[in-house]
N, C-alpha and C. Protein backbone atom coordinates (compact mmCIF):
# COMPACT_ATOMS: atom_id res chain seq x y z
N MET A 1 76.44 46.52 131.51
CA MET A 1 77.48 46.20 130.52
C MET A 1 77.74 44.70 130.51
N LYS A 2 77.79 44.13 129.31
CA LYS A 2 77.98 42.68 129.19
C LYS A 2 79.47 42.35 129.15
N GLY A 3 79.73 41.00 129.24
CA GLY A 3 81.12 40.55 129.06
C GLY A 3 81.94 40.64 130.32
N ASP A 4 81.41 40.13 131.45
CA ASP A 4 82.14 40.15 132.71
C ASP A 4 82.92 38.87 132.91
N ASN A 5 83.13 38.08 131.85
CA ASN A 5 83.86 36.82 131.95
C ASN A 5 85.26 37.06 132.49
N LYS A 6 85.70 36.15 133.41
CA LYS A 6 87.02 36.31 134.02
C LYS A 6 88.12 36.13 132.99
N LYS A 7 87.92 35.21 132.07
CA LYS A 7 88.95 34.95 131.07
C LYS A 7 88.45 35.41 129.71
N GLN A 8 88.65 36.65 129.42
CA GLN A 8 88.19 37.19 128.14
C GLN A 8 89.25 36.98 127.07
N GLN A 9 88.80 36.52 125.93
CA GLN A 9 89.72 36.28 124.82
C GLN A 9 89.85 37.50 123.93
N TYR A 10 88.91 38.42 124.04
CA TYR A 10 88.89 39.61 123.18
C TYR A 10 88.65 40.85 124.04
N ARG A 11 89.19 41.98 123.56
CA ARG A 11 88.89 43.24 124.23
C ARG A 11 87.51 43.70 123.80
N ILE A 12 86.76 44.23 124.75
CA ILE A 12 85.42 44.70 124.44
C ILE A 12 85.19 46.08 125.07
N ASN A 13 84.34 46.85 124.42
CA ASN A 13 83.89 48.14 124.93
C ASN A 13 85.04 49.03 125.41
N GLU A 14 85.03 49.47 126.69
CA GLU A 14 86.04 50.41 127.20
C GLU A 14 87.45 49.82 127.25
N GLN A 15 87.57 48.50 127.08
CA GLN A 15 88.89 47.88 127.07
C GLN A 15 89.64 48.19 125.77
N ILE A 16 88.91 48.63 124.76
CA ILE A 16 89.51 48.98 123.47
C ILE A 16 90.05 50.40 123.57
N ARG A 17 91.37 50.57 123.54
CA ARG A 17 92.01 51.86 123.84
C ARG A 17 92.39 52.67 122.61
N VAL A 18 92.29 52.09 121.43
CA VAL A 18 92.71 52.83 120.23
C VAL A 18 91.73 53.97 119.94
N HIS A 19 92.20 54.94 119.13
CA HIS A 19 91.39 56.13 118.85
C HIS A 19 90.19 55.83 117.96
N GLU A 20 90.41 54.97 116.93
CA GLU A 20 89.32 54.64 116.04
C GLU A 20 89.35 53.18 115.64
N VAL A 21 88.21 52.67 115.20
CA VAL A 21 88.08 51.26 114.82
C VAL A 21 87.25 51.14 113.54
N ARG A 22 87.37 49.97 112.91
CA ARG A 22 86.54 49.70 111.74
C ARG A 22 85.40 48.77 112.18
N ILE A 23 84.18 49.17 111.93
CA ILE A 23 83.01 48.39 112.31
C ILE A 23 82.56 47.53 111.13
N VAL A 24 82.39 46.22 111.37
CA VAL A 24 81.88 45.30 110.36
C VAL A 24 80.81 44.44 111.01
N GLY A 25 80.05 43.76 110.18
CA GLY A 25 79.03 42.86 110.74
C GLY A 25 77.88 42.68 109.79
N ASP A 26 76.96 41.81 110.17
CA ASP A 26 75.78 41.53 109.35
C ASP A 26 74.91 42.77 109.25
N GLY A 27 74.62 43.17 108.03
CA GLY A 27 73.75 44.32 107.82
C GLY A 27 74.41 45.65 108.11
N ILE A 28 75.74 45.63 108.32
CA ILE A 28 76.47 46.88 108.62
C ILE A 28 77.53 47.09 107.56
N GLU A 29 77.51 48.25 106.95
CA GLU A 29 78.54 48.57 105.96
C GLU A 29 79.84 48.89 106.67
N SER A 30 80.94 48.34 106.18
CA SER A 30 82.25 48.57 106.80
C SER A 30 82.52 50.07 106.94
N THR A 31 82.70 50.51 108.19
CA THR A 31 82.86 51.93 108.48
C THR A 31 83.94 52.16 109.52
N VAL A 32 84.78 53.16 109.30
CA VAL A 32 85.78 53.57 110.29
C VAL A 32 85.18 54.71 111.10
N MET A 33 85.22 54.56 112.43
CA MET A 33 84.65 55.61 113.27
C MET A 33 85.39 55.71 114.59
N ASN A 34 85.17 56.80 115.27
CA ASN A 34 85.78 57.04 116.58
C ASN A 34 85.35 55.93 117.54
N THR A 35 86.29 55.44 118.34
CA THR A 35 86.00 54.32 119.23
C THR A 35 84.90 54.65 120.24
N LYS A 36 84.93 55.88 120.79
CA LYS A 36 83.90 56.26 121.76
C LYS A 36 82.52 56.28 121.11
N ASP A 37 82.47 56.74 119.85
CA ASP A 37 81.20 56.75 119.14
C ASP A 37 80.73 55.32 118.86
N ALA A 38 81.68 54.43 118.58
CA ALA A 38 81.34 53.03 118.31
C ALA A 38 80.80 52.35 119.58
N ILE A 39 81.41 52.68 120.73
CA ILE A 39 80.93 52.13 122.01
C ILE A 39 79.52 52.64 122.31
N ARG A 40 79.30 53.92 122.01
CA ARG A 40 77.98 54.52 122.24
C ARG A 40 76.93 53.87 121.33
N LEU A 41 77.32 53.59 120.08
CA LEU A 41 76.41 52.95 119.15
C LEU A 41 76.06 51.53 119.61
N ALA A 42 77.06 50.81 120.10
CA ALA A 42 76.82 49.46 120.60
C ALA A 42 75.88 49.49 121.79
N ASP A 43 76.07 50.49 122.68
CA ASP A 43 75.23 50.61 123.86
C ASP A 43 73.78 50.90 123.46
N GLU A 44 73.61 51.71 122.43
CA GLU A 44 72.26 52.05 121.96
C GLU A 44 71.55 50.82 121.40
N LYS A 45 72.33 49.91 120.79
CA LYS A 45 71.76 48.70 120.21
C LYS A 45 71.64 47.57 121.23
N GLY A 46 72.14 47.80 122.45
CA GLY A 46 72.06 46.78 123.48
C GLY A 46 73.01 45.63 123.29
N VAL A 47 74.15 45.90 122.61
CA VAL A 47 75.16 44.87 122.37
C VAL A 47 76.52 45.37 122.83
N ASP A 48 77.58 44.68 122.46
CA ASP A 48 78.95 45.06 122.83
C ASP A 48 79.76 45.39 121.59
N LEU A 49 80.79 46.19 121.78
CA LEU A 49 81.78 46.44 120.74
C LEU A 49 82.91 45.44 120.99
N VAL A 50 83.06 44.46 120.10
CA VAL A 50 84.03 43.37 120.30
C VAL A 50 85.15 43.49 119.27
N GLU A 51 86.40 43.57 119.75
CA GLU A 51 87.57 43.68 118.88
C GLU A 51 87.94 42.29 118.40
N ILE A 52 87.74 42.02 117.10
CA ILE A 52 87.99 40.68 116.58
C ILE A 52 89.30 40.57 115.79
N SER A 53 89.85 41.72 115.40
CA SER A 53 91.12 41.71 114.66
C SER A 53 91.97 42.90 115.13
N PRO A 54 92.67 42.73 116.26
CA PRO A 54 93.41 43.83 116.87
C PRO A 54 94.62 44.32 116.07
N ASN A 55 95.17 43.48 115.18
CA ASN A 55 96.38 43.85 114.44
C ASN A 55 96.10 44.60 113.15
N ALA A 56 94.82 44.69 112.78
CA ALA A 56 94.47 45.44 111.57
C ALA A 56 94.62 46.93 111.82
N GLN A 57 94.72 47.69 110.74
CA GLN A 57 94.84 49.15 110.86
C GLN A 57 93.68 49.84 110.16
N PRO A 58 92.71 50.40 110.88
CA PRO A 58 92.55 50.30 112.34
C PRO A 58 91.99 48.94 112.74
N PRO A 59 92.00 48.60 114.05
CA PRO A 59 91.47 47.32 114.51
C PRO A 59 90.02 47.13 114.07
N VAL A 60 89.67 45.87 113.75
CA VAL A 60 88.32 45.56 113.29
C VAL A 60 87.47 45.10 114.47
N CYS A 61 86.26 45.67 114.56
CA CYS A 61 85.34 45.33 115.65
C CYS A 61 83.97 44.95 115.09
N ARG A 62 83.23 44.23 115.92
CA ARG A 62 81.85 43.88 115.56
C ARG A 62 80.91 44.33 116.67
N LEU A 63 79.70 44.68 116.27
CA LEU A 63 78.66 45.01 117.23
C LEU A 63 77.85 43.74 117.47
N ILE A 64 78.07 43.12 118.63
CA ILE A 64 77.44 41.82 118.89
C ILE A 64 77.38 41.58 120.39
N ASP A 65 76.45 40.75 120.78
CA ASP A 65 76.36 40.33 122.17
C ASP A 65 77.61 39.48 122.46
N TYR A 66 78.44 39.91 123.41
CA TYR A 66 79.71 39.23 123.65
C TYR A 66 79.52 37.78 124.09
N SER A 67 78.52 37.53 124.94
CA SER A 67 78.25 36.16 125.40
C SER A 67 77.86 35.28 124.22
N LYS A 68 77.05 35.81 123.32
CA LYS A 68 76.63 35.08 122.14
C LYS A 68 77.83 34.82 121.23
N PHE A 69 78.70 35.83 121.13
CA PHE A 69 79.90 35.72 120.29
C PHE A 69 80.80 34.59 120.80
N LEU A 70 81.01 34.53 122.13
CA LEU A 70 81.85 33.48 122.71
C LEU A 70 81.22 32.10 122.49
N TYR A 71 79.90 32.03 122.62
CA TYR A 71 79.21 30.76 122.41
C TYR A 71 79.42 30.26 120.98
N GLN A 72 79.32 31.16 120.02
CA GLN A 72 79.51 30.79 118.62
C GLN A 72 80.93 30.32 118.36
N GLN A 73 81.91 31.00 118.99
CA GLN A 73 83.31 30.60 118.83
C GLN A 73 83.57 29.21 119.40
N LYS A 74 82.99 28.94 120.58
CA LYS A 74 83.16 27.62 121.21
C LYS A 74 82.48 26.54 120.39
N LYS A 75 81.33 26.86 119.81
CA LYS A 75 80.59 25.90 119.00
C LYS A 75 81.39 25.53 117.75
N LYS A 76 81.99 26.55 117.11
CA LYS A 76 82.81 26.30 115.91
C LYS A 76 84.02 25.43 116.25
N ALA A 77 84.66 25.75 117.40
CA ALA A 77 85.83 24.98 117.81
C ALA A 77 85.46 23.52 118.10
N LYS A 78 84.29 23.33 118.70
CA LYS A 78 83.82 21.98 119.02
C LYS A 78 83.53 21.19 117.76
N GLU A 79 82.90 21.84 116.77
CA GLU A 79 82.58 21.18 115.51
C GLU A 79 83.85 20.81 114.75
N LEU A 80 84.84 21.72 114.80
CA LEU A 80 86.11 21.46 114.12
C LEU A 80 86.83 20.28 114.76
N LYS A 81 86.79 20.22 116.09
CA LYS A 81 87.44 19.13 116.82
C LYS A 81 86.76 17.80 116.51
N ALA A 82 85.43 17.84 116.38
CA ALA A 82 84.67 16.62 116.10
C ALA A 82 85.00 16.07 114.72
N LYS A 83 85.34 16.96 113.76
CA LYS A 83 85.63 16.55 112.39
C LYS A 83 87.04 15.97 112.26
N GLN A 84 87.89 16.30 113.20
CA GLN A 84 89.27 15.83 113.12
C GLN A 84 89.34 14.34 113.42
N VAL A 85 90.14 13.62 112.64
CA VAL A 85 90.30 12.19 112.86
C VAL A 85 91.28 11.96 114.01
N LYS A 86 90.82 11.25 115.01
CA LYS A 86 91.67 10.97 116.16
C LYS A 86 92.55 9.77 115.85
N VAL A 87 93.85 10.00 115.81
CA VAL A 87 94.80 8.94 115.49
C VAL A 87 95.43 8.41 116.77
N GLU A 88 95.28 7.14 117.00
CA GLU A 88 95.89 6.50 118.16
C GLU A 88 97.10 5.68 117.73
N VAL A 89 97.99 5.46 118.68
CA VAL A 89 99.16 4.63 118.41
C VAL A 89 98.96 3.30 119.13
N LYS A 90 98.84 2.23 118.36
CA LYS A 90 98.64 0.90 118.92
C LYS A 90 99.97 0.16 118.96
N GLU A 91 100.28 -0.42 120.09
CA GLU A 91 101.55 -1.14 120.25
C GLU A 91 101.37 -2.64 120.07
N ILE A 92 102.32 -3.24 119.40
CA ILE A 92 102.34 -4.69 119.21
C ILE A 92 103.72 -5.21 119.60
N ARG A 93 103.71 -6.16 120.50
CA ARG A 93 104.97 -6.68 121.05
C ARG A 93 105.32 -8.05 120.47
N PHE A 94 106.59 -8.17 120.13
CA PHE A 94 107.13 -9.45 119.65
C PHE A 94 108.28 -9.88 120.55
N GLY A 95 108.59 -11.14 120.47
CA GLY A 95 109.83 -11.64 121.03
C GLY A 95 110.78 -11.90 119.87
N PRO A 96 112.06 -12.01 120.11
CA PRO A 96 113.01 -12.21 119.00
C PRO A 96 112.80 -13.53 118.25
N GLN A 97 112.12 -14.48 118.90
CA GLN A 97 111.88 -15.78 118.27
C GLN A 97 110.37 -16.08 118.22
N THR A 98 109.62 -15.09 117.81
CA THR A 98 108.16 -15.23 117.71
C THR A 98 107.81 -16.29 116.66
N GLY A 99 106.89 -17.19 117.01
CA GLY A 99 106.48 -18.26 116.10
C GLY A 99 105.54 -17.75 115.02
N ASP A 100 105.36 -18.57 113.98
CA ASP A 100 104.54 -18.16 112.85
C ASP A 100 103.08 -17.90 113.23
N ALA A 101 102.51 -18.73 114.09
CA ALA A 101 101.11 -18.57 114.49
C ALA A 101 100.91 -17.26 115.25
N ASP A 102 101.81 -16.98 116.18
CA ASP A 102 101.73 -15.74 116.96
C ASP A 102 101.96 -14.54 116.05
N TYR A 103 102.89 -14.68 115.12
CA TYR A 103 103.17 -13.59 114.17
C TYR A 103 101.94 -13.29 113.33
N ALA A 104 101.29 -14.32 112.80
CA ALA A 104 100.10 -14.14 111.97
C ALA A 104 98.98 -13.48 112.76
N PHE A 105 98.82 -13.87 114.02
CA PHE A 105 97.79 -13.29 114.89
C PHE A 105 98.02 -11.80 115.08
N LYS A 106 99.26 -11.42 115.33
CA LYS A 106 99.58 -10.00 115.56
C LYS A 106 99.55 -9.20 114.26
N LEU A 107 99.89 -9.85 113.15
CA LEU A 107 99.80 -9.18 111.85
C LEU A 107 98.35 -8.82 111.54
N LYS A 108 97.42 -9.74 111.86
CA LYS A 108 96.00 -9.48 111.63
C LYS A 108 95.52 -8.28 112.44
N HIS A 109 95.95 -8.20 113.71
CA HIS A 109 95.59 -7.07 114.56
C HIS A 109 96.14 -5.76 113.99
N ALA A 110 97.35 -5.81 113.50
CA ALA A 110 97.96 -4.61 112.92
C ALA A 110 97.18 -4.14 111.70
N GLN A 111 96.74 -5.08 110.88
CA GLN A 111 95.94 -4.74 109.70
C GLN A 111 94.65 -4.04 110.11
N GLU A 112 94.02 -4.51 111.18
CA GLU A 112 92.79 -3.90 111.67
C GLU A 112 93.06 -2.49 112.20
N PHE A 113 94.14 -2.33 112.94
CA PHE A 113 94.49 -1.01 113.50
C PHE A 113 94.72 -0.01 112.37
N LEU A 114 95.48 -0.41 111.38
CA LEU A 114 95.81 0.48 110.26
C LEU A 114 94.57 0.82 109.43
N SER A 115 93.70 -0.17 109.24
CA SER A 115 92.46 0.05 108.48
C SER A 115 91.56 1.07 109.18
N ASP A 116 91.66 1.12 110.50
CA ASP A 116 90.86 2.07 111.28
C ASP A 116 91.51 3.45 111.35
N GLY A 117 92.68 3.58 110.70
CA GLY A 117 93.34 4.89 110.66
C GLY A 117 94.33 5.13 111.79
N ASN A 118 94.68 4.08 112.54
CA ASN A 118 95.61 4.24 113.65
C ASN A 118 97.04 3.89 113.23
N LYS A 119 97.99 4.43 113.98
CA LYS A 119 99.39 4.08 113.76
C LYS A 119 99.70 2.79 114.53
N VAL A 120 100.75 2.13 114.10
CA VAL A 120 101.18 0.90 114.77
C VAL A 120 102.64 1.04 115.16
N LYS A 121 102.89 0.82 116.44
CA LYS A 121 104.26 0.84 116.95
C LYS A 121 104.61 -0.58 117.37
N ALA A 122 105.34 -1.27 116.51
CA ALA A 122 105.72 -2.65 116.79
C ALA A 122 107.11 -2.65 117.41
N TYR A 123 107.30 -3.55 118.36
CA TYR A 123 108.63 -3.63 118.96
C TYR A 123 108.95 -5.06 119.38
N VAL A 124 110.24 -5.34 119.35
CA VAL A 124 110.76 -6.63 119.80
C VAL A 124 111.41 -6.41 121.16
N PHE A 125 110.96 -7.19 122.15
CA PHE A 125 111.52 -7.06 123.50
C PHE A 125 112.57 -8.14 123.71
N PHE A 126 113.78 -7.71 124.04
CA PHE A 126 114.89 -8.64 124.26
C PHE A 126 115.06 -8.85 125.76
N LYS A 127 114.65 -10.01 126.21
CA LYS A 127 114.72 -10.32 127.63
C LYS A 127 116.04 -11.01 127.96
N GLY A 128 116.70 -10.48 128.99
CA GLY A 128 117.95 -11.09 129.43
C GLY A 128 119.01 -11.13 128.35
N ARG A 129 119.56 -12.32 128.11
CA ARG A 129 120.63 -12.47 127.13
C ARG A 129 120.13 -12.56 125.69
N SER A 130 118.81 -12.48 125.49
CA SER A 130 118.27 -12.58 124.13
C SER A 130 118.66 -11.38 123.27
N ILE A 131 119.33 -10.38 123.89
CA ILE A 131 119.79 -9.22 123.13
C ILE A 131 120.76 -9.64 122.04
N VAL A 132 121.33 -10.82 122.18
CA VAL A 132 122.27 -11.31 121.16
C VAL A 132 121.52 -11.60 119.85
N PHE A 133 120.19 -11.67 119.93
CA PHE A 133 119.39 -11.94 118.73
C PHE A 133 118.82 -10.65 118.12
N LYS A 134 119.49 -9.52 118.36
CA LYS A 134 118.95 -8.25 117.88
C LYS A 134 118.83 -8.21 116.36
N GLU A 135 119.74 -8.86 115.65
CA GLU A 135 119.65 -8.89 114.19
C GLU A 135 118.41 -9.68 113.75
N GLN A 136 118.10 -10.73 114.50
CA GLN A 136 116.92 -11.54 114.21
C GLN A 136 115.65 -10.70 114.46
N GLY A 137 115.71 -9.87 115.49
CA GLY A 137 114.58 -8.99 115.78
C GLY A 137 114.37 -7.95 114.69
N GLU A 138 115.48 -7.43 114.17
CA GLU A 138 115.39 -6.44 113.09
C GLU A 138 114.78 -7.06 111.84
N VAL A 139 115.18 -8.29 111.53
CA VAL A 139 114.64 -8.99 110.36
C VAL A 139 113.14 -9.20 110.53
N LEU A 140 112.72 -9.54 111.74
CA LEU A 140 111.30 -9.76 112.02
C LEU A 140 110.50 -8.48 111.78
N LEU A 141 111.00 -7.35 112.25
CA LEU A 141 110.29 -6.07 112.09
C LEU A 141 110.23 -5.64 110.63
N LEU A 142 111.32 -5.89 109.90
CA LEU A 142 111.32 -5.55 108.48
C LEU A 142 110.34 -6.43 107.70
N ARG A 143 110.25 -7.69 108.09
CA ARG A 143 109.27 -8.59 107.48
C ARG A 143 107.85 -8.10 107.79
N PHE A 144 107.65 -7.64 109.00
CA PHE A 144 106.35 -7.11 109.44
C PHE A 144 105.96 -5.90 108.59
N ALA A 145 106.92 -4.99 108.38
CA ALA A 145 106.66 -3.80 107.56
C ALA A 145 106.35 -4.18 106.12
N ASN A 146 107.07 -5.18 105.61
CA ASN A 146 106.86 -5.62 104.23
C ASN A 146 105.48 -6.25 104.06
N ASP A 147 105.03 -7.02 105.04
CA ASP A 147 103.72 -7.67 104.97
C ASP A 147 102.58 -6.66 105.06
N LEU A 148 102.86 -5.46 105.55
CA LEU A 148 101.83 -4.43 105.71
C LEU A 148 101.99 -3.28 104.72
N GLU A 149 102.82 -3.45 103.71
CA GLU A 149 103.13 -2.34 102.82
C GLU A 149 101.94 -1.81 102.04
N GLU A 150 100.90 -2.63 101.85
CA GLU A 150 99.71 -2.16 101.13
C GLU A 150 98.88 -1.21 102.00
N LEU A 151 98.97 -1.37 103.30
CA LEU A 151 98.17 -0.56 104.22
C LEU A 151 98.97 0.55 104.89
N ALA A 152 100.27 0.37 104.99
CA ALA A 152 101.06 1.30 105.81
C ALA A 152 102.35 1.75 105.14
N LYS A 153 102.82 2.87 105.63
CA LYS A 153 104.14 3.37 105.24
C LYS A 153 105.02 3.42 106.48
N VAL A 154 106.29 3.16 106.30
CA VAL A 154 107.22 3.14 107.44
C VAL A 154 107.52 4.57 107.87
N GLU A 155 107.21 4.85 109.11
CA GLU A 155 107.47 6.19 109.65
C GLU A 155 108.85 6.26 110.31
N SER A 156 109.27 5.15 110.89
CA SER A 156 110.63 5.09 111.44
C SER A 156 111.13 3.66 111.34
N MET A 157 112.33 3.51 110.84
CA MET A 157 112.93 2.19 110.66
C MET A 157 113.29 1.59 112.00
N PRO A 158 113.50 0.26 112.05
CA PRO A 158 113.85 -0.39 113.32
C PRO A 158 115.04 0.27 114.01
N SER A 159 114.85 0.60 115.28
CA SER A 159 115.93 1.22 116.06
C SER A 159 115.89 0.67 117.48
N LEU A 160 117.05 0.40 118.02
CA LEU A 160 117.18 -0.20 119.35
C LEU A 160 117.22 0.87 120.42
N GLU A 161 116.31 0.76 121.39
CA GLU A 161 116.27 1.67 122.54
C GLU A 161 116.25 0.82 123.80
N GLY A 162 117.39 0.70 124.44
CA GLY A 162 117.48 -0.17 125.61
C GLY A 162 117.32 -1.62 125.23
N LYS A 163 116.30 -2.27 125.79
CA LYS A 163 116.04 -3.67 125.48
C LYS A 163 114.91 -3.85 124.46
N LYS A 164 114.53 -2.75 123.82
CA LYS A 164 113.44 -2.81 122.84
C LYS A 164 113.90 -2.26 121.49
N MET A 165 113.46 -2.92 120.43
CA MET A 165 113.72 -2.43 119.08
C MET A 165 112.37 -2.04 118.46
N PHE A 166 112.24 -0.76 118.09
CA PHE A 166 110.96 -0.22 117.64
C PHE A 166 110.89 -0.03 116.13
N LEU A 167 109.67 -0.16 115.62
CA LEU A 167 109.34 0.14 114.23
C LEU A 167 107.98 0.83 114.26
N THR A 168 107.87 2.00 113.60
CA THR A 168 106.59 2.72 113.60
C THR A 168 106.02 2.77 112.19
N LEU A 169 104.74 2.41 112.09
CA LEU A 169 104.04 2.40 110.81
C LEU A 169 102.84 3.34 110.88
N ALA A 170 102.59 4.06 109.79
CA ALA A 170 101.45 4.96 109.71
C ALA A 170 100.55 4.53 108.57
N PRO A 171 99.23 4.66 108.74
CA PRO A 171 98.31 4.23 107.67
C PRO A 171 98.46 5.09 106.43
N LYS A 172 98.34 4.47 105.26
CA LYS A 172 98.45 5.22 104.01
C LYS A 172 97.20 6.05 103.75
N LYS A 173 96.05 5.57 104.21
CA LYS A 173 94.80 6.28 104.04
C LYS A 173 94.11 6.41 105.37
N ALA A 174 93.37 7.53 105.53
CA ALA A 174 92.62 7.71 106.77
C ALA A 174 91.59 6.61 106.90
N GLY A 175 91.40 6.13 108.12
CA GLY A 175 90.46 5.05 108.35
C GLY A 175 89.02 5.46 108.07
N GLN A 176 88.28 4.54 107.56
CA GLN A 176 86.87 4.75 107.30
C GLN A 176 86.10 3.61 107.95
N PRO A 177 84.90 3.90 108.47
CA PRO A 177 84.11 2.84 109.10
C PRO A 177 83.86 1.69 108.13
N LYS A 178 84.06 0.49 108.59
CA LYS A 178 83.85 -0.66 107.73
C LYS A 178 82.36 -0.97 107.61
N LYS A 179 81.92 -1.36 106.42
CA LYS A 179 80.54 -1.77 106.22
C LYS A 179 80.46 -3.28 106.42
N SER A 180 79.45 -3.71 107.14
CA SER A 180 79.26 -5.14 107.33
C SER A 180 78.80 -5.76 106.02
N GLN A 181 78.96 -7.08 105.91
CA GLN A 181 78.53 -7.78 104.71
C GLN A 181 77.03 -7.62 104.51
N GLN A 182 76.28 -7.65 105.62
CA GLN A 182 74.83 -7.50 105.54
C GLN A 182 74.45 -6.13 104.98
N LYS A 183 75.17 -5.09 105.43
CA LYS A 183 74.88 -3.75 104.94
C LYS A 183 75.20 -3.64 103.46
N ARG A 184 76.32 -4.24 103.03
CA ARG A 184 76.67 -4.20 101.61
C ARG A 184 75.62 -4.93 100.77
N ASP A 185 75.12 -6.07 101.30
CA ASP A 185 74.08 -6.83 100.58
C ASP A 185 72.79 -6.03 100.48
N ASN A 186 72.44 -5.34 101.58
CA ASN A 186 71.22 -4.53 101.57
C ASN A 186 71.31 -3.39 100.56
N GLU A 187 72.48 -2.74 100.51
CA GLU A 187 72.68 -1.65 99.56
C GLU A 187 72.59 -2.14 98.12
N ALA A 188 73.17 -3.32 97.86
CA ALA A 188 73.11 -3.90 96.51
C ALA A 188 71.66 -4.23 96.14
N ALA A 189 70.90 -4.75 97.14
CA ALA A 189 69.49 -5.09 96.88
C ALA A 189 68.67 -3.84 96.59
N GLU A 190 68.97 -2.74 97.30
CA GLU A 190 68.26 -1.49 97.07
C GLU A 190 68.53 -0.95 95.67
N VAL A 191 69.79 -1.04 95.25
CA VAL A 191 70.15 -0.57 93.90
C VAL A 191 69.44 -1.40 92.84
N GLN A 192 69.39 -2.73 93.05
CA GLN A 192 68.73 -3.62 92.08
C GLN A 192 67.23 -3.35 92.04
N ALA A 193 66.61 -3.13 93.23
CA ALA A 193 65.18 -2.85 93.29
C ALA A 193 64.84 -1.55 92.58
N LYS A 194 65.73 -0.56 92.74
CA LYS A 194 65.52 0.73 92.07
C LYS A 194 65.59 0.57 90.55
N ALA A 195 66.57 -0.22 90.10
CA ALA A 195 66.73 -0.45 88.66
C ALA A 195 65.52 -1.19 88.10
N ASP A 196 65.01 -2.19 88.86
CA ASP A 196 63.84 -2.95 88.41
C ASP A 196 62.61 -2.05 88.30
N LYS A 197 62.46 -1.16 89.28
CA LYS A 197 61.32 -0.25 89.29
C LYS A 197 61.36 0.70 88.10
N GLU A 198 62.57 1.19 87.79
CA GLU A 198 62.72 2.09 86.64
C GLU A 198 62.38 1.37 85.34
N SER A 199 62.78 0.09 85.25
CA SER A 199 62.49 -0.70 84.04
C SER A 199 60.98 -0.89 83.88
N GLU A 200 60.30 -1.17 85.02
CA GLU A 200 58.85 -1.34 84.99
C GLU A 200 58.14 -0.07 84.57
N THR A 201 58.64 1.07 85.07
CA THR A 201 58.04 2.36 84.73
C THR A 201 58.19 2.65 83.25
N GLU A 202 59.38 2.37 82.71
CA GLU A 202 59.62 2.60 81.28
C GLU A 202 58.74 1.69 80.43
N ALA A 203 58.57 0.42 80.86
CA ALA A 203 57.75 -0.52 80.11
C ALA A 203 56.29 -0.09 80.13
N GLU A 204 55.84 0.39 81.28
CA GLU A 204 54.46 0.85 81.44
C GLU A 204 54.20 2.06 80.56
N ALA A 205 55.21 2.95 80.50
CA ALA A 205 55.05 4.17 79.70
C ALA A 205 55.01 3.88 78.21
N SER A 206 55.63 2.78 77.80
CA SER A 206 55.67 2.45 76.36
C SER A 206 54.39 1.77 75.88
N LYS A 207 53.54 1.32 76.82
CA LYS A 207 52.29 0.67 76.42
C LYS A 207 51.30 1.70 75.89
N PRO A 208 50.52 1.36 74.84
CA PRO A 208 49.52 2.31 74.32
C PRO A 208 48.41 2.52 75.33
N ASN A 209 47.92 3.72 75.41
CA ASN A 209 46.83 4.06 76.32
C ASN A 209 45.50 3.71 75.65
N PRO A 210 44.70 2.78 76.22
CA PRO A 210 43.42 2.36 75.60
C PRO A 210 42.40 3.48 75.54
N ASN A 211 42.55 4.49 76.39
CA ASN A 211 41.61 5.60 76.42
C ASN A 211 41.99 6.73 75.47
N SER A 212 43.12 6.57 74.81
CA SER A 212 43.57 7.61 73.89
C SER A 212 42.70 7.63 72.64
N PRO A 213 42.40 8.81 72.11
CA PRO A 213 41.59 8.89 70.88
C PRO A 213 42.28 8.27 69.69
N PHE A 214 43.59 8.04 69.82
CA PHE A 214 44.35 7.44 68.72
C PHE A 214 44.54 5.94 68.90
N ALA A 215 43.91 5.40 69.99
CA ALA A 215 44.07 3.97 70.25
C ALA A 215 43.51 3.16 69.09
N GLY A 216 44.28 2.20 68.58
CA GLY A 216 43.82 1.32 67.50
C GLY A 216 43.85 1.97 66.13
N LEU A 217 44.39 3.20 66.04
CA LEU A 217 44.41 3.90 64.76
C LEU A 217 45.24 3.15 63.73
N ALA A 218 46.36 2.64 64.15
CA ALA A 218 47.25 1.93 63.22
C ALA A 218 46.54 0.70 62.65
N GLU A 219 45.82 -0.05 63.51
CA GLU A 219 45.11 -1.23 63.04
C GLU A 219 44.00 -0.86 62.06
N LYS A 220 43.29 0.22 62.36
CA LYS A 220 42.20 0.67 61.48
C LYS A 220 42.71 1.08 60.10
N LEU A 221 43.85 1.79 60.10
CA LEU A 221 44.43 2.21 58.81
C LEU A 221 44.88 1.01 58.01
N ALA A 222 45.43 0.01 58.68
CA ALA A 222 45.90 -1.19 57.97
C ALA A 222 44.72 -1.93 57.37
N ALA A 223 43.60 -1.99 58.10
CA ALA A 223 42.39 -2.67 57.58
C ALA A 223 41.82 -1.92 56.40
N ALA A 224 41.87 -0.59 56.45
CA ALA A 224 41.35 0.23 55.33
C ALA A 224 42.17 0.01 54.06
N ASP A 225 43.49 -0.13 54.23
CA ASP A 225 44.36 -0.35 53.07
C ASP A 225 44.04 -1.68 52.39
N LYS A 226 43.68 -2.68 53.19
CA LYS A 226 43.37 -4.01 52.61
C LYS A 226 42.10 -3.96 51.78
N LYS A 227 41.15 -3.10 52.16
CA LYS A 227 39.92 -2.94 51.38
C LYS A 227 40.21 -2.25 50.05
C-alpha cells in the first residue's frame, strides 16, 4: 500500500471512512460508488484512492499514485511561488536638516527601488534635542513623497514613532526588468533589418521574370502597333 508519508495532506484508501465517494479523473467518467469497491478498484489498478474534496457530497476522490499526486501538488505550488513578485521594503534615512546633495542622492535610490517594484520606507531620525525640528522633518518627508508621485503612492502619511518619523511609499506599477541601452539599440536594429528585408522581398517579387513565357510581351505588342 502506497502513501506512508508521515505528514499526509489528504486521506487515502482505508483512511476514507465515508460510505460512498465520487470517482473522477483522466479517462474516468464521474461515478458514485461504494468506498470499499473504490478502494478495491484502486488496488486492482495499482494506485491509491485519494480524497481531494472531502466537503463535497459525496466526497470526491481520484484514482492516482499518491506519491505522484503529492509531487504534482508541490510542483504547482513551487511554480505559483516563482510567479509571485517578491516585494521588499527598502529603508531610507534622513536627518531633519538633510542637505540638497544628500537628498538628491537618496531620492535617486528611492526611484530605483520603486522602479524595481519595491516599497520605500523613508524616515527622519531625530537625534538628541533635534526632536524640536519634527515639523521640519515632516515637511522633508512630504517633499520626498511629492517628488516621487509619478512612481509611487503614499501608503502611510508621516507619523512620529519615538525618535523616528516614518513615511511609507508603494510602487504604482509592478517592477519590470530594465532593458539596457545596448539591448534597446539591438532590438531597434533587428526591427529595421526585418523591415529592410521585407522591402527587398517585395521589390524582388515585383520584377518581371525573364524566364516567363510572357516576358517582353508588352514591348512586342507596342512594336506591332507601331507597324
